[in-house]
mmCIF file of N, CA and C in Angstrom:
data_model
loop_
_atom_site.group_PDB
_atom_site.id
_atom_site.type_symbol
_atom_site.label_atom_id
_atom_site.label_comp_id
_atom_site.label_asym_id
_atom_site.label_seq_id
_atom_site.Cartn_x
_atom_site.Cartn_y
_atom_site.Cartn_z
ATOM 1 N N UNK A 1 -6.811 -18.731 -16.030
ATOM 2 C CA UNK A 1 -6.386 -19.998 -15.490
ATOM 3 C C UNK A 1 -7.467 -20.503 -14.549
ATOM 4 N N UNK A 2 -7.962 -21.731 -15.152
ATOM 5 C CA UNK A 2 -8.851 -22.768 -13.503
ATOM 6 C C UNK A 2 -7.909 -22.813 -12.115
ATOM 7 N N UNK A 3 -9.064 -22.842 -11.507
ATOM 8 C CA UNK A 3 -7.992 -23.089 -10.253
ATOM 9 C C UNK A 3 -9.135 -23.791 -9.463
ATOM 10 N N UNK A 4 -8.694 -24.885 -8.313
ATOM 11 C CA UNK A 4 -9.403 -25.406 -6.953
ATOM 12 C C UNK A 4 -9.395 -24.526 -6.384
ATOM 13 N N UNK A 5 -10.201 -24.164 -5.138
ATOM 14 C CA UNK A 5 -9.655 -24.158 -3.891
ATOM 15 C C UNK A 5 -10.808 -24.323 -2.571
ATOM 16 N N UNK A 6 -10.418 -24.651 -1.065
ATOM 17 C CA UNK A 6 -11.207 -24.789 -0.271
ATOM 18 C C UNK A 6 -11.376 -23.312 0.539
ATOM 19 N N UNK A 7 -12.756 -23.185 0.654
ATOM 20 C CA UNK A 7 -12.819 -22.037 1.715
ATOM 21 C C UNK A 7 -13.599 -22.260 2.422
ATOM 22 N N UNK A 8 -13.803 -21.808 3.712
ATOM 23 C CA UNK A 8 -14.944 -22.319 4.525
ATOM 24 C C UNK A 8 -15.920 -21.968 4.370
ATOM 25 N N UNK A 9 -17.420 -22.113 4.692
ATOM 26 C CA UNK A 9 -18.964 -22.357 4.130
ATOM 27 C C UNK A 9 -19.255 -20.988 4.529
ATOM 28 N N UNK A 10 -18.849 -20.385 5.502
ATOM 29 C CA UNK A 10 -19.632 -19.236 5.620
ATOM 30 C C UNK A 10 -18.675 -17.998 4.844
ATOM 31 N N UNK A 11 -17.471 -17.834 4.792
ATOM 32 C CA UNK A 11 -16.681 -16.964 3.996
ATOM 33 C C UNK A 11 -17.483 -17.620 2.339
ATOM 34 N N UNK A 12 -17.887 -18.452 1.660
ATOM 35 C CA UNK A 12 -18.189 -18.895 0.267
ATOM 36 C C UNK A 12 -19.264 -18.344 -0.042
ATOM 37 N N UNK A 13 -20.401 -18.545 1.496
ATOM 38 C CA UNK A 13 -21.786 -17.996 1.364
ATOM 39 C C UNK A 13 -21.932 -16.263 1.185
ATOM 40 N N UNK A 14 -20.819 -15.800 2.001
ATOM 41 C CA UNK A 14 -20.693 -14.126 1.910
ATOM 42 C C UNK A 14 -20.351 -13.861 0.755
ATOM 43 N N UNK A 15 -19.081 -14.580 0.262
ATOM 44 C CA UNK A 15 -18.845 -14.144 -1.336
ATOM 45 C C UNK A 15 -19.909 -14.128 -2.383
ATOM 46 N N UNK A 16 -20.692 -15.441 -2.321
ATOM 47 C CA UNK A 16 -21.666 -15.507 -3.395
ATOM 48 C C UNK A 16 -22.589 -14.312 -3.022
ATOM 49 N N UNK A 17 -23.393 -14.268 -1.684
ATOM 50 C CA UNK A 17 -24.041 -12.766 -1.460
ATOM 51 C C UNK A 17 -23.463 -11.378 -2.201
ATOM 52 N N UNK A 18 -22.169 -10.991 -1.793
ATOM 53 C CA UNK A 18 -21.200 -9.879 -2.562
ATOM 54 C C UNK A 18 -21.435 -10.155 -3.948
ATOM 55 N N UNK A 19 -20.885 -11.147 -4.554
ATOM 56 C CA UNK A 19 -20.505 -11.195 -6.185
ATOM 57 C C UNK A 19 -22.322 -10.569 -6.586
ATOM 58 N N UNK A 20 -22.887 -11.024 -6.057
ATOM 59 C CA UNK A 20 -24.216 -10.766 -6.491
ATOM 60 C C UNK A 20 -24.854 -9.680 -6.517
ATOM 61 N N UNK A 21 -24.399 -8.917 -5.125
ATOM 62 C CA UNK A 21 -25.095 -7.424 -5.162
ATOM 63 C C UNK A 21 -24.008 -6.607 -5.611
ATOM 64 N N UNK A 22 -22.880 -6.819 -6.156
ATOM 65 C CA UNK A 22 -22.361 -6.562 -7.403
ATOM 66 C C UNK A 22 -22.414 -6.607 -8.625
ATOM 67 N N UNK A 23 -22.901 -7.435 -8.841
ATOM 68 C CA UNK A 23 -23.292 -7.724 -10.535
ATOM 69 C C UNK A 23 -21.952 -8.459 -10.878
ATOM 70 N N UNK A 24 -21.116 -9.021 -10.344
ATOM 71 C CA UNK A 24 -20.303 -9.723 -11.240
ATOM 72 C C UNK A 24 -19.887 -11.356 -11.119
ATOM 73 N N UNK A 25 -19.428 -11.867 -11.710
ATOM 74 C CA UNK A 25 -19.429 -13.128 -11.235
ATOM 75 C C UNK A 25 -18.350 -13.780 -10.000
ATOM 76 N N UNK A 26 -18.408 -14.791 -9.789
ATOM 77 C CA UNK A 26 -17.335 -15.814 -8.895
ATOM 78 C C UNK A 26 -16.065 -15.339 -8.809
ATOM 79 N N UNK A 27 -16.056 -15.488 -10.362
ATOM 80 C CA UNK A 27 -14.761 -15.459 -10.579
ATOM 81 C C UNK A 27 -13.685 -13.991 -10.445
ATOM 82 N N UNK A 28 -14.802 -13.296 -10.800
ATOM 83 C CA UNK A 28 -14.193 -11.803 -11.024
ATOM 84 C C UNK A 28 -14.514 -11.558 -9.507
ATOM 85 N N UNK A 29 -15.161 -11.412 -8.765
ATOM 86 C CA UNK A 29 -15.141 -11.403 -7.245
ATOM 87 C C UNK A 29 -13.407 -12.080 -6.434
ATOM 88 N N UNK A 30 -13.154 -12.825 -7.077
ATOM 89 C CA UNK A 30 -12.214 -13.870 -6.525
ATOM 90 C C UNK A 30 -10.900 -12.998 -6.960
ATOM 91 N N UNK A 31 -10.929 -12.878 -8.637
ATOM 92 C CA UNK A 31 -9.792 -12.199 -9.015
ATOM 93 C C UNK A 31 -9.383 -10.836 -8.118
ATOM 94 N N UNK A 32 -10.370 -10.002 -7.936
ATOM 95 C CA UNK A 32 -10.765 -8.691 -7.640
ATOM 96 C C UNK A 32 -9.809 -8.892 -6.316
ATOM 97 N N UNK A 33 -10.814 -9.483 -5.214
ATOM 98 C CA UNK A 33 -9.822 -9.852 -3.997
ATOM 99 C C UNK A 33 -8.496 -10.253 -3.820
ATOM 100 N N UNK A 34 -8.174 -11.199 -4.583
ATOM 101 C CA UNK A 34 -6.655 -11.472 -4.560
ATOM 102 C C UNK A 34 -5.783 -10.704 -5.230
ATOM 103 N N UNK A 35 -6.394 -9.600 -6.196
ATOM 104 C CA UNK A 35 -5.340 -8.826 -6.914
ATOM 105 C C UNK A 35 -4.991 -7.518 -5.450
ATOM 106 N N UNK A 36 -6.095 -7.137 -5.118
ATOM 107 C CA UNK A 36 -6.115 -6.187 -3.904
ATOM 108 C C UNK A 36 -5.048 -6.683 -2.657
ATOM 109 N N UNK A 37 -5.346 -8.014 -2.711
ATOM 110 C CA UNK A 37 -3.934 -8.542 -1.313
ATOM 111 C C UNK A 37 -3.272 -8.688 -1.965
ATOM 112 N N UNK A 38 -2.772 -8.517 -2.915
ATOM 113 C CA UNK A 38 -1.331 -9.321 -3.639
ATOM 114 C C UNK A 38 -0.755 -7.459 -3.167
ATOM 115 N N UNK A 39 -1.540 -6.214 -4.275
ATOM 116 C CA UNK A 39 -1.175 -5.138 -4.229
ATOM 117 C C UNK A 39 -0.350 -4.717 -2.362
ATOM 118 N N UNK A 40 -1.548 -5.185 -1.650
ATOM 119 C CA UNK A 40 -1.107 -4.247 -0.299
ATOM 120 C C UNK A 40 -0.090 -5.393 0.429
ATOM 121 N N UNK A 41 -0.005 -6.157 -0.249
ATOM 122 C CA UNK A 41 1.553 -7.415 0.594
ATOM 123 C C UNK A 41 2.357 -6.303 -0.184
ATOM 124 N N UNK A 42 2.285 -6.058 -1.464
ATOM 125 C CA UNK A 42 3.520 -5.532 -2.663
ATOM 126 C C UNK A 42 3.832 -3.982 -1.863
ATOM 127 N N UNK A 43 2.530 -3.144 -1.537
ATOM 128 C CA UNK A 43 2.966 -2.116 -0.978
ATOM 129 C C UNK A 43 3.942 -2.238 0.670
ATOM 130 N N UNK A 44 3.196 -3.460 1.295
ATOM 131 C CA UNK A 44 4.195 -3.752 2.545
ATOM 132 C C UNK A 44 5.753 -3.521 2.235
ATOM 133 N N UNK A 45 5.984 -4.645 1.612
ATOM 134 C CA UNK A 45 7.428 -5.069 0.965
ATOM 135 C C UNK A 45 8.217 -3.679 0.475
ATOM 136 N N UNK A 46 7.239 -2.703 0.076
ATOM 137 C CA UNK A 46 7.815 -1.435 -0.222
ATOM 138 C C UNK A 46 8.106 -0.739 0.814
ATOM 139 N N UNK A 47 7.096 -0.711 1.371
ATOM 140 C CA UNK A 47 7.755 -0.035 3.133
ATOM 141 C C UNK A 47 8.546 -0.764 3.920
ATOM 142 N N UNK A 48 8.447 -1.650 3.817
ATOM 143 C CA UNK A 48 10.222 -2.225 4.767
ATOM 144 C C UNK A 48 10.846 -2.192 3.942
ATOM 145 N N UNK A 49 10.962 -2.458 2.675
ATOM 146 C CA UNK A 49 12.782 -2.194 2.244
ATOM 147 C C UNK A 49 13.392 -0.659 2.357
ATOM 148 N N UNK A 50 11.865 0.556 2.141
ATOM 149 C CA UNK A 50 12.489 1.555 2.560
ATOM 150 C C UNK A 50 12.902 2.311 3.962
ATOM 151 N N UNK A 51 11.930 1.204 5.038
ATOM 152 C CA UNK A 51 12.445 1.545 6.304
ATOM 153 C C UNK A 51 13.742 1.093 6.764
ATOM 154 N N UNK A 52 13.965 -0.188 5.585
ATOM 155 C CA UNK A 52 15.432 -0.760 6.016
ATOM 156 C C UNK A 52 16.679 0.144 5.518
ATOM 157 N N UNK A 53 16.305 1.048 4.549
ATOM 158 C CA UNK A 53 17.140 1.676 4.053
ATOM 159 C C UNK A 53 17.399 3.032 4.930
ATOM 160 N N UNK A 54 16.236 3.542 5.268
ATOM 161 C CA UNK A 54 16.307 4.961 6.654
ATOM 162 C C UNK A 54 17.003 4.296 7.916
ATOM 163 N N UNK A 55 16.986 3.196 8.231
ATOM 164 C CA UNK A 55 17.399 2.532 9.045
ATOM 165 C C UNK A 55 18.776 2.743 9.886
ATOM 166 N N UNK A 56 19.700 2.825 7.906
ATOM 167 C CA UNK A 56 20.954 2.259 7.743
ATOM 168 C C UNK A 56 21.585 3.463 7.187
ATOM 169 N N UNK A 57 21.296 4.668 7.276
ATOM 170 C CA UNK A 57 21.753 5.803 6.719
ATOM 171 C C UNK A 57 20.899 6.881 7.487
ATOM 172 N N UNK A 58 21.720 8.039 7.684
ATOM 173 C CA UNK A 58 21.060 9.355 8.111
ATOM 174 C C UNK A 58 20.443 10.203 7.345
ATOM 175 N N UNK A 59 19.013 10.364 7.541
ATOM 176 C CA UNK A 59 18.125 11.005 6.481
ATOM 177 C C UNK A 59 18.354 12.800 7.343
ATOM 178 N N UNK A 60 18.987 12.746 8.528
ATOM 179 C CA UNK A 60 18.838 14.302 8.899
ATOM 180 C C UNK A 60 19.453 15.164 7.715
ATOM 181 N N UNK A 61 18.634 16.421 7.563
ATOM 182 C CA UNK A 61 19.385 17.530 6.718
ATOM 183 C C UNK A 61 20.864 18.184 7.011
ATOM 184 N N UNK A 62 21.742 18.324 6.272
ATOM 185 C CA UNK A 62 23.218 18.276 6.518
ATOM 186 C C UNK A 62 22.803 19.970 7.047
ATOM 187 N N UNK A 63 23.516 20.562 8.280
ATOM 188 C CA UNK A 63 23.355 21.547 9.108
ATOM 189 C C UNK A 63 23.674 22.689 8.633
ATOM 190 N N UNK A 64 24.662 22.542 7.327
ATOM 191 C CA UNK A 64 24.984 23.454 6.632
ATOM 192 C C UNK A 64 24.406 23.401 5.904
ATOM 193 N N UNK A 65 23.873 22.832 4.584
ATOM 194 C CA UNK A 65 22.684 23.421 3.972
ATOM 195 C C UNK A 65 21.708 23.399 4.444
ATOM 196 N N UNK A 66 20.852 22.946 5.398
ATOM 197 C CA UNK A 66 19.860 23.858 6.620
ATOM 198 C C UNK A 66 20.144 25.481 6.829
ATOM 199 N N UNK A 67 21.401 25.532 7.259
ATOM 200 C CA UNK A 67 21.570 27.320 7.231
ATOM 201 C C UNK A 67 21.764 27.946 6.293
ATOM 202 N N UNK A 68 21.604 27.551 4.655
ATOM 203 C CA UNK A 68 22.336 27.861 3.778
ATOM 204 C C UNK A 68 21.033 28.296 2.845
ATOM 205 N N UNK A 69 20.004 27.243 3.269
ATOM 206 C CA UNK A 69 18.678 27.473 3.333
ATOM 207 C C UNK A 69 17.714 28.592 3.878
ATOM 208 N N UNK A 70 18.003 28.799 5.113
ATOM 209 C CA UNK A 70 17.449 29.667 6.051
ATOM 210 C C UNK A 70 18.007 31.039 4.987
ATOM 211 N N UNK A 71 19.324 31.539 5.081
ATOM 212 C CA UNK A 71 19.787 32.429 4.534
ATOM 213 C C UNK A 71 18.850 32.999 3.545
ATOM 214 N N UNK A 72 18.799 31.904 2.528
ATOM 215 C CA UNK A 72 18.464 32.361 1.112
ATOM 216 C C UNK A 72 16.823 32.484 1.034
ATOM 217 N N UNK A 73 16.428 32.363 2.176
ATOM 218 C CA UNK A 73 14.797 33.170 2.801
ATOM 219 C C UNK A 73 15.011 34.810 2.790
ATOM 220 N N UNK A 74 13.663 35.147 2.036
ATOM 221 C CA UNK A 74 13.885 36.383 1.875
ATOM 222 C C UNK A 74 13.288 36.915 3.318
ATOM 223 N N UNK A 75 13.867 38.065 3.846
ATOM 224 C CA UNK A 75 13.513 38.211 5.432
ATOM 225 C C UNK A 75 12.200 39.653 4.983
ATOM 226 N N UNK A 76 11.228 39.260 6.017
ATOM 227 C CA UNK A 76 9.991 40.003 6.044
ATOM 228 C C UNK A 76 9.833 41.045 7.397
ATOM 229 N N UNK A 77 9.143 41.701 7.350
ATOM 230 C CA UNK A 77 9.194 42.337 8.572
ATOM 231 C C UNK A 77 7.479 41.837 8.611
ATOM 232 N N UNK A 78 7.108 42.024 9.768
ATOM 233 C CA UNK A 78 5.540 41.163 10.236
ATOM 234 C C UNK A 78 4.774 42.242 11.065
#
């Protein structure tokens, strides 16, 4: 897909520098970047819905299978 867009002169001038001592073009420079922020907004969104979920429920280990656990450790002498 074409697309416009405005960026300011010195962020345009760095890109064209980058795309270049990359070897790739404008465009793939452009794609490259925005697929990378799209990813780490997408990973954000993953960590708050799961902090909203620890939030709203008790992640502690139930006390009885904690000891139920311990038990079924085989005991060593040291």
């Amino acid at each position: 897909m074409k697309t416009a867009i405005s960026i300011p002169d010195p962020i345009f001038e760095e890109a064209e520098g980058l795309a270049t001592r990359l070897g790739m073009s404008r465009s793939q420079l452009y794609a490259t970047a925005v697929a990378q922020f799209v990813e780490a907004h997408r990973e954000e969104a993953i960590l708050a819905a799961l902090n909203e979920v620890y939030a709203e429920n008790d992640s502690a280990v139930d006390p009885v299978l904690n000891q139920l656990q311990w038990l079924a450790l085989p005991h060593e002498e040291w």
